[in-house]
Short mmCIF file of C-alpha atoms in Angstrom, two decimals:
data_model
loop_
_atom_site.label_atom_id
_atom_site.label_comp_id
_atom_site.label_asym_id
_atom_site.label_seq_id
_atom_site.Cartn_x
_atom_site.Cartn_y
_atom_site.Cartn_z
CA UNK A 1 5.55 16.35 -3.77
CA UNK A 2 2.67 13.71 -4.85
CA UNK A 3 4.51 11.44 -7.68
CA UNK A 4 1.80 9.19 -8.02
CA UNK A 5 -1.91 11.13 -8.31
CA UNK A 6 -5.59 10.06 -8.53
CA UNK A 7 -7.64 13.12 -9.59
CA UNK A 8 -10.61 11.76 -8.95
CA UNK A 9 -11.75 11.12 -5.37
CA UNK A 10 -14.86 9.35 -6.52
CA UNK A 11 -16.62 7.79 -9.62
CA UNK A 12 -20.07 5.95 -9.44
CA UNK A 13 -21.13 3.28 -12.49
CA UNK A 14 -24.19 1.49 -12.84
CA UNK A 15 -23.43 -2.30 -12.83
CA UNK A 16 -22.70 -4.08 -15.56
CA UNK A 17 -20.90 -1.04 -17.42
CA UNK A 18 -16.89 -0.35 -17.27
CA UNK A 19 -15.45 1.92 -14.48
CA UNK A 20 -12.54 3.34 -15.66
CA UNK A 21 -9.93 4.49 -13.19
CA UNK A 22 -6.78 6.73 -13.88
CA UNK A 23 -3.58 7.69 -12.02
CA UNK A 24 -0.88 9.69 -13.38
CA UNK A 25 2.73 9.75 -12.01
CA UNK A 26 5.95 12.28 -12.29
CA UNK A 27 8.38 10.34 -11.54
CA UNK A 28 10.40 8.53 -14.69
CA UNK A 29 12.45 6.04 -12.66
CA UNK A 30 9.27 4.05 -11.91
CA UNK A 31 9.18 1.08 -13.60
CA UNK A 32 6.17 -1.43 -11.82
CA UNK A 33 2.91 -0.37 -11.18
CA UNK A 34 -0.13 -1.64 -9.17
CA UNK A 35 -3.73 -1.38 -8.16
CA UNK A 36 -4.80 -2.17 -4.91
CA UNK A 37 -8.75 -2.62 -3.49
CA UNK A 38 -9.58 -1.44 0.00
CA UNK A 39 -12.60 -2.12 1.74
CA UNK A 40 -13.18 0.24 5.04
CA UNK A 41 -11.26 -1.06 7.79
CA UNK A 42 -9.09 -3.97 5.65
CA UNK A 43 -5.94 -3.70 4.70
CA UNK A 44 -5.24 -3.10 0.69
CA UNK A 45 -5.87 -6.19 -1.67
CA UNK A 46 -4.04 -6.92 -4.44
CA UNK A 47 -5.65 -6.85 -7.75
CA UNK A 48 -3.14 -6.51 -10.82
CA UNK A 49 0.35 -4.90 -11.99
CA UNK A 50 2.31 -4.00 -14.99
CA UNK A 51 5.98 -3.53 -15.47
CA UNK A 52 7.24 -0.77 -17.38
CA UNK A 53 8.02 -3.06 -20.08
CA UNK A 54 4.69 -3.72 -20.81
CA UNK A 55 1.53 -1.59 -22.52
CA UNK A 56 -1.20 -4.13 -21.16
CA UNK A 57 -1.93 -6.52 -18.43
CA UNK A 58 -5.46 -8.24 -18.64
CA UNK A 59 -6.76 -10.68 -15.22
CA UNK A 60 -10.17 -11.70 -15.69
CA UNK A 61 -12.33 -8.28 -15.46
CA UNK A 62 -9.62 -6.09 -15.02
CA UNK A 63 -7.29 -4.41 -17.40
CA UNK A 64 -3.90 -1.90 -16.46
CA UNK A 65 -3.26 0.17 -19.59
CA UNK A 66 0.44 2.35 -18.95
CA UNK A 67 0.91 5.07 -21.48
CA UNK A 68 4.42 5.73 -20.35
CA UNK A 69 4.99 8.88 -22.50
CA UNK A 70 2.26 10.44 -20.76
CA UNK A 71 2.88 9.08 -17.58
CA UNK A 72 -0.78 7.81 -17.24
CA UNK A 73 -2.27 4.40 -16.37
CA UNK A 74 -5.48 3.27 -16.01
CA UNK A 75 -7.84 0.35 -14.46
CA UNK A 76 -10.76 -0.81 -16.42
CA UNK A 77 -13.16 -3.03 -14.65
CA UNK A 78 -15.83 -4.83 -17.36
CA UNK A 79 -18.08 -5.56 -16.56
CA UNK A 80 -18.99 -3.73 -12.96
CA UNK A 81 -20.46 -5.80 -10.17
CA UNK A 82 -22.05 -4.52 -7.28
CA UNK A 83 -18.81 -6.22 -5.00
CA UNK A 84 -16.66 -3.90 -6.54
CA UNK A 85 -17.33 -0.96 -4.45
CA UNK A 86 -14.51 -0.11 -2.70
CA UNK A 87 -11.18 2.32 -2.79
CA UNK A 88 -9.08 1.69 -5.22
CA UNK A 89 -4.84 3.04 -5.01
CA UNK A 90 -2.57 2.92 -7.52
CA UNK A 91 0.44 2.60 -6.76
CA UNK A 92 4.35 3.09 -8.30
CA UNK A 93 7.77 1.37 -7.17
CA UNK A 94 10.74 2.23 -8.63
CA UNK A 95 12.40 -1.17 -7.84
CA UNK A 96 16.00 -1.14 -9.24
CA UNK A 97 16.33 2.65 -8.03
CA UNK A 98 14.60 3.05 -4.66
CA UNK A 99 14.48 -0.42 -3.44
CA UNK A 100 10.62 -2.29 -3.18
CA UNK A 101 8.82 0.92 -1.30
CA UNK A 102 5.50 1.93 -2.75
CA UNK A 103 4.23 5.48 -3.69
CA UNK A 104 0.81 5.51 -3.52
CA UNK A 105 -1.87 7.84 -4.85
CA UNK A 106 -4.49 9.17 -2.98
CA UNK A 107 -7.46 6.25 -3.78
CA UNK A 108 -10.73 6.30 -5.83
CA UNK A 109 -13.92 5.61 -4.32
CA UNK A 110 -15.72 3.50 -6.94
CA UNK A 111 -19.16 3.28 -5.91
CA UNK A 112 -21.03 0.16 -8.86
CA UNK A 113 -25.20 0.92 -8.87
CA UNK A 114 -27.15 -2.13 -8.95
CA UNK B 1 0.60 -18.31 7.30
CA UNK B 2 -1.06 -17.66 4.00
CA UNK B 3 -1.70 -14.18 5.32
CA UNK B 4 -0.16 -11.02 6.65
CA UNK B 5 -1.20 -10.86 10.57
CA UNK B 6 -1.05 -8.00 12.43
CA UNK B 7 -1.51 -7.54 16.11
CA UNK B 8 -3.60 -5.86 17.99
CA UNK B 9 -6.07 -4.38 16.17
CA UNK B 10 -6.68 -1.20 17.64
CA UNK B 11 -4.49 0.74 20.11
CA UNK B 12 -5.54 3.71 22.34
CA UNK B 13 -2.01 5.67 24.33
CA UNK B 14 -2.15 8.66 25.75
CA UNK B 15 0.04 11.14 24.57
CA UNK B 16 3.89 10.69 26.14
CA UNK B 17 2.91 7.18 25.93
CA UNK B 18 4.80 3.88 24.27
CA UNK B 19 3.08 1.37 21.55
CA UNK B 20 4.42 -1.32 19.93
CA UNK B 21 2.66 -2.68 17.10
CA UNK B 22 3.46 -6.43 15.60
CA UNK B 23 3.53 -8.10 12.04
CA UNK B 24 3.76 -11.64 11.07
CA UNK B 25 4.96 -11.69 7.46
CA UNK B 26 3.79 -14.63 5.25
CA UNK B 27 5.62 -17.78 5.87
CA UNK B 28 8.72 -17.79 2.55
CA UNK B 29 8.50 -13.88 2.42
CA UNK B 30 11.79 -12.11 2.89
CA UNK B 31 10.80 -8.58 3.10
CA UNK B 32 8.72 -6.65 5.52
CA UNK B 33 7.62 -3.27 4.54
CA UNK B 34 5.23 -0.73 6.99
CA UNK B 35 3.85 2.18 6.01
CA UNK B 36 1.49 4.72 7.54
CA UNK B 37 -2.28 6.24 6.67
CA UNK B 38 -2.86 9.27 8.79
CA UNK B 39 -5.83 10.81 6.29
CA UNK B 40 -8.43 8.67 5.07
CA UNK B 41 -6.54 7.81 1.62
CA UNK B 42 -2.78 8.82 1.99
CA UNK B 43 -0.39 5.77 2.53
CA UNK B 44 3.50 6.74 3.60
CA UNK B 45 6.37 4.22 3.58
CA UNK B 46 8.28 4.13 6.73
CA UNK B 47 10.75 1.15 6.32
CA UNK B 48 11.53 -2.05 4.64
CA UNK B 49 13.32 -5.28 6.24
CA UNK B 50 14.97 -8.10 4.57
CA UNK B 51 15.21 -10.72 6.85
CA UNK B 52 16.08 -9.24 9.85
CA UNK B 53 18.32 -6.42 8.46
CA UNK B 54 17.19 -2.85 7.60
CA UNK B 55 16.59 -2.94 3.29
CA UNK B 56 15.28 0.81 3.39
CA UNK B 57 14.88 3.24 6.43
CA UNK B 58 14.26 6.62 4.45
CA UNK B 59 10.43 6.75 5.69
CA UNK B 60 11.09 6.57 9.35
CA UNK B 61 11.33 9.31 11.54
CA UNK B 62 14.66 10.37 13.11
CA UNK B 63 13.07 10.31 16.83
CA UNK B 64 10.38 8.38 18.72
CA UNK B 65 9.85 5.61 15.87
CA UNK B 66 12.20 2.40 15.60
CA UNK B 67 11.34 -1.09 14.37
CA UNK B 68 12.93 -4.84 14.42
CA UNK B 69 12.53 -7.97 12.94
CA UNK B 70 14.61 -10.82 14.76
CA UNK B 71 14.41 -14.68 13.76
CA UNK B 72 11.47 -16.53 14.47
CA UNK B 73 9.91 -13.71 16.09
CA UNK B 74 6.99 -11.46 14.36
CA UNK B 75 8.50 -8.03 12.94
CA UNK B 76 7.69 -5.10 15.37
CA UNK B 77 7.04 -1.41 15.21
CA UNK B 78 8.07 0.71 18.48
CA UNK B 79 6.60 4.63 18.95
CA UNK B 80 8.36 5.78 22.20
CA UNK B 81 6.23 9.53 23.58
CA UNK B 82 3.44 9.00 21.23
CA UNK B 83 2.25 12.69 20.02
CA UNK B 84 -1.87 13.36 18.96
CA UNK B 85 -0.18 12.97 15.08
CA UNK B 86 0.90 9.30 15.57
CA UNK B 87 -2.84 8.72 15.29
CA UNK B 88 -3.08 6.41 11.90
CA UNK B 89 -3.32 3.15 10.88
CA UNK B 90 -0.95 1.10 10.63
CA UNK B 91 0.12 -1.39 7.73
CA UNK B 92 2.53 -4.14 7.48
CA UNK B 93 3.42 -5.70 4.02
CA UNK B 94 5.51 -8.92 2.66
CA UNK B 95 6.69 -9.89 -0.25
CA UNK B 96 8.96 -13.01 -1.59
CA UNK B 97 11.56 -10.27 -3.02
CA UNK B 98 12.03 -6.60 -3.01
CA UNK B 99 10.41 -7.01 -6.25
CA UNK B 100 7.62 -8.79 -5.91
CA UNK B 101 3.96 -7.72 -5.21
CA UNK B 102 3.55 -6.61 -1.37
CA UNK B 103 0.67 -8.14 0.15
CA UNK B 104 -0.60 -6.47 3.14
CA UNK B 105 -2.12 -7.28 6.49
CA UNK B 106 -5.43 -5.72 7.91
CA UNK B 107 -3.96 -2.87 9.76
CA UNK B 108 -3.40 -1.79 13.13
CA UNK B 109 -5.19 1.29 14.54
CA UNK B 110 -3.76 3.58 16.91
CA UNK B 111 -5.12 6.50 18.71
CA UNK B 112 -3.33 8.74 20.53
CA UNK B 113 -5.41 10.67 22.98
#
């Protein structure tokens, strides 16, 4: 039972453009969301979240969008650097409900062209 | 420390055979989460601590796989009779609250030949 699911296992951008990445979840309860970057052999770095609450959550270059009716949210990196290749996992907690646990999804392999 | 350690970095057992893995939370952070990556890209929870009591256990297996975090002591993570699909890398989180954003350490590796 995947609740939290990256369809895409890959996506390559040329540098300077916006990579887009999107998860979608099934499970309502969830109500904080966050992306993670892994580089081979590291352990997951944090890069930005979103509560429920919220539509939008801008850090510097990167943007989470949650469309909660649709159960879809979405990374936007702008503009794409070469350092940016890496893994990225989104990933769901359903804090007041199941405690602080995380649900991943399976990870996209961004891959940013010079 | 300012980061999430976790010791050693790679360990090789033979099947049947015990490992203990360790994780040093981030000094002020109250909860210690591990979870597992067997494939390349899938992450499973295993079990959360606060302090040194059990916050969530519903991730852990029933046999072979315990864990402990005691006062001034780094968390640990015990497999007695490692089996081949104990192979993964392990992760070790912390986080100020149950809340809060986990930040994680670099992993341990096991094999289990």
């Amino acid at each position: 039972d995947q609740q939290v699911k990256q369809n895409s296992p890959s996506l390559s951008v040329q540098e300077g453009r916006i990579s887009i990445l999107n998860c979608d979840y099934t499970n309502s309860m969830f109500d904080y969301f966050l992306w993670y970057k892994k580089y081979p052999a590291e352990g997951p770095t944090f890069l930005i979240s979103i509560s429920s609450i919220k539509d939008k959550n801008e850090d510097g270059r990167f943007t989470v969008f949650l469309n909660k009716s649709a159960k879809h949210l979405s990374l936007h990196i702008v503009p794409s650097q070469p350092g940016d290749s890496a893994v990225y996992f989104c990933a769901a907690s359903a804090y007041y409900n199941q405690g602080g646990k995380l649900i991943f999804g399976q990870g996209t392999e961004l891959s940013v062209k010079p | 420390g300012e980061e999430v350690a976790q010791t050693p970095k790679h360990l090789v057992r033979g099947e049947g055979q015990k490992a203990k893995l360790y994780c040093a939370p981030i000094k002020g952070h109250s909860y210690v989460f591990w979870y597992q990556q067997v494939l390349k890209n899938e992450f499973k929870f295993l079990i959360s601590f606060q302090n040194e009591n059990v916050f969530d256990e519903t991730g852990m297996p029933k046999e072979r796989f315990s864990a402990k975090c005691l006062p001034n002591s780094p968390c640990s993570l015990e497999i007695q009779a490692t089996k081949l699909e104990d192979s993964a890398v392990y992760f070790c989180a912390s986080s100020q609250t149950e809340t809060e954003t986990q930040y994680f350490g670099p992993g341990t590796r096991l094999l289990v030949l």
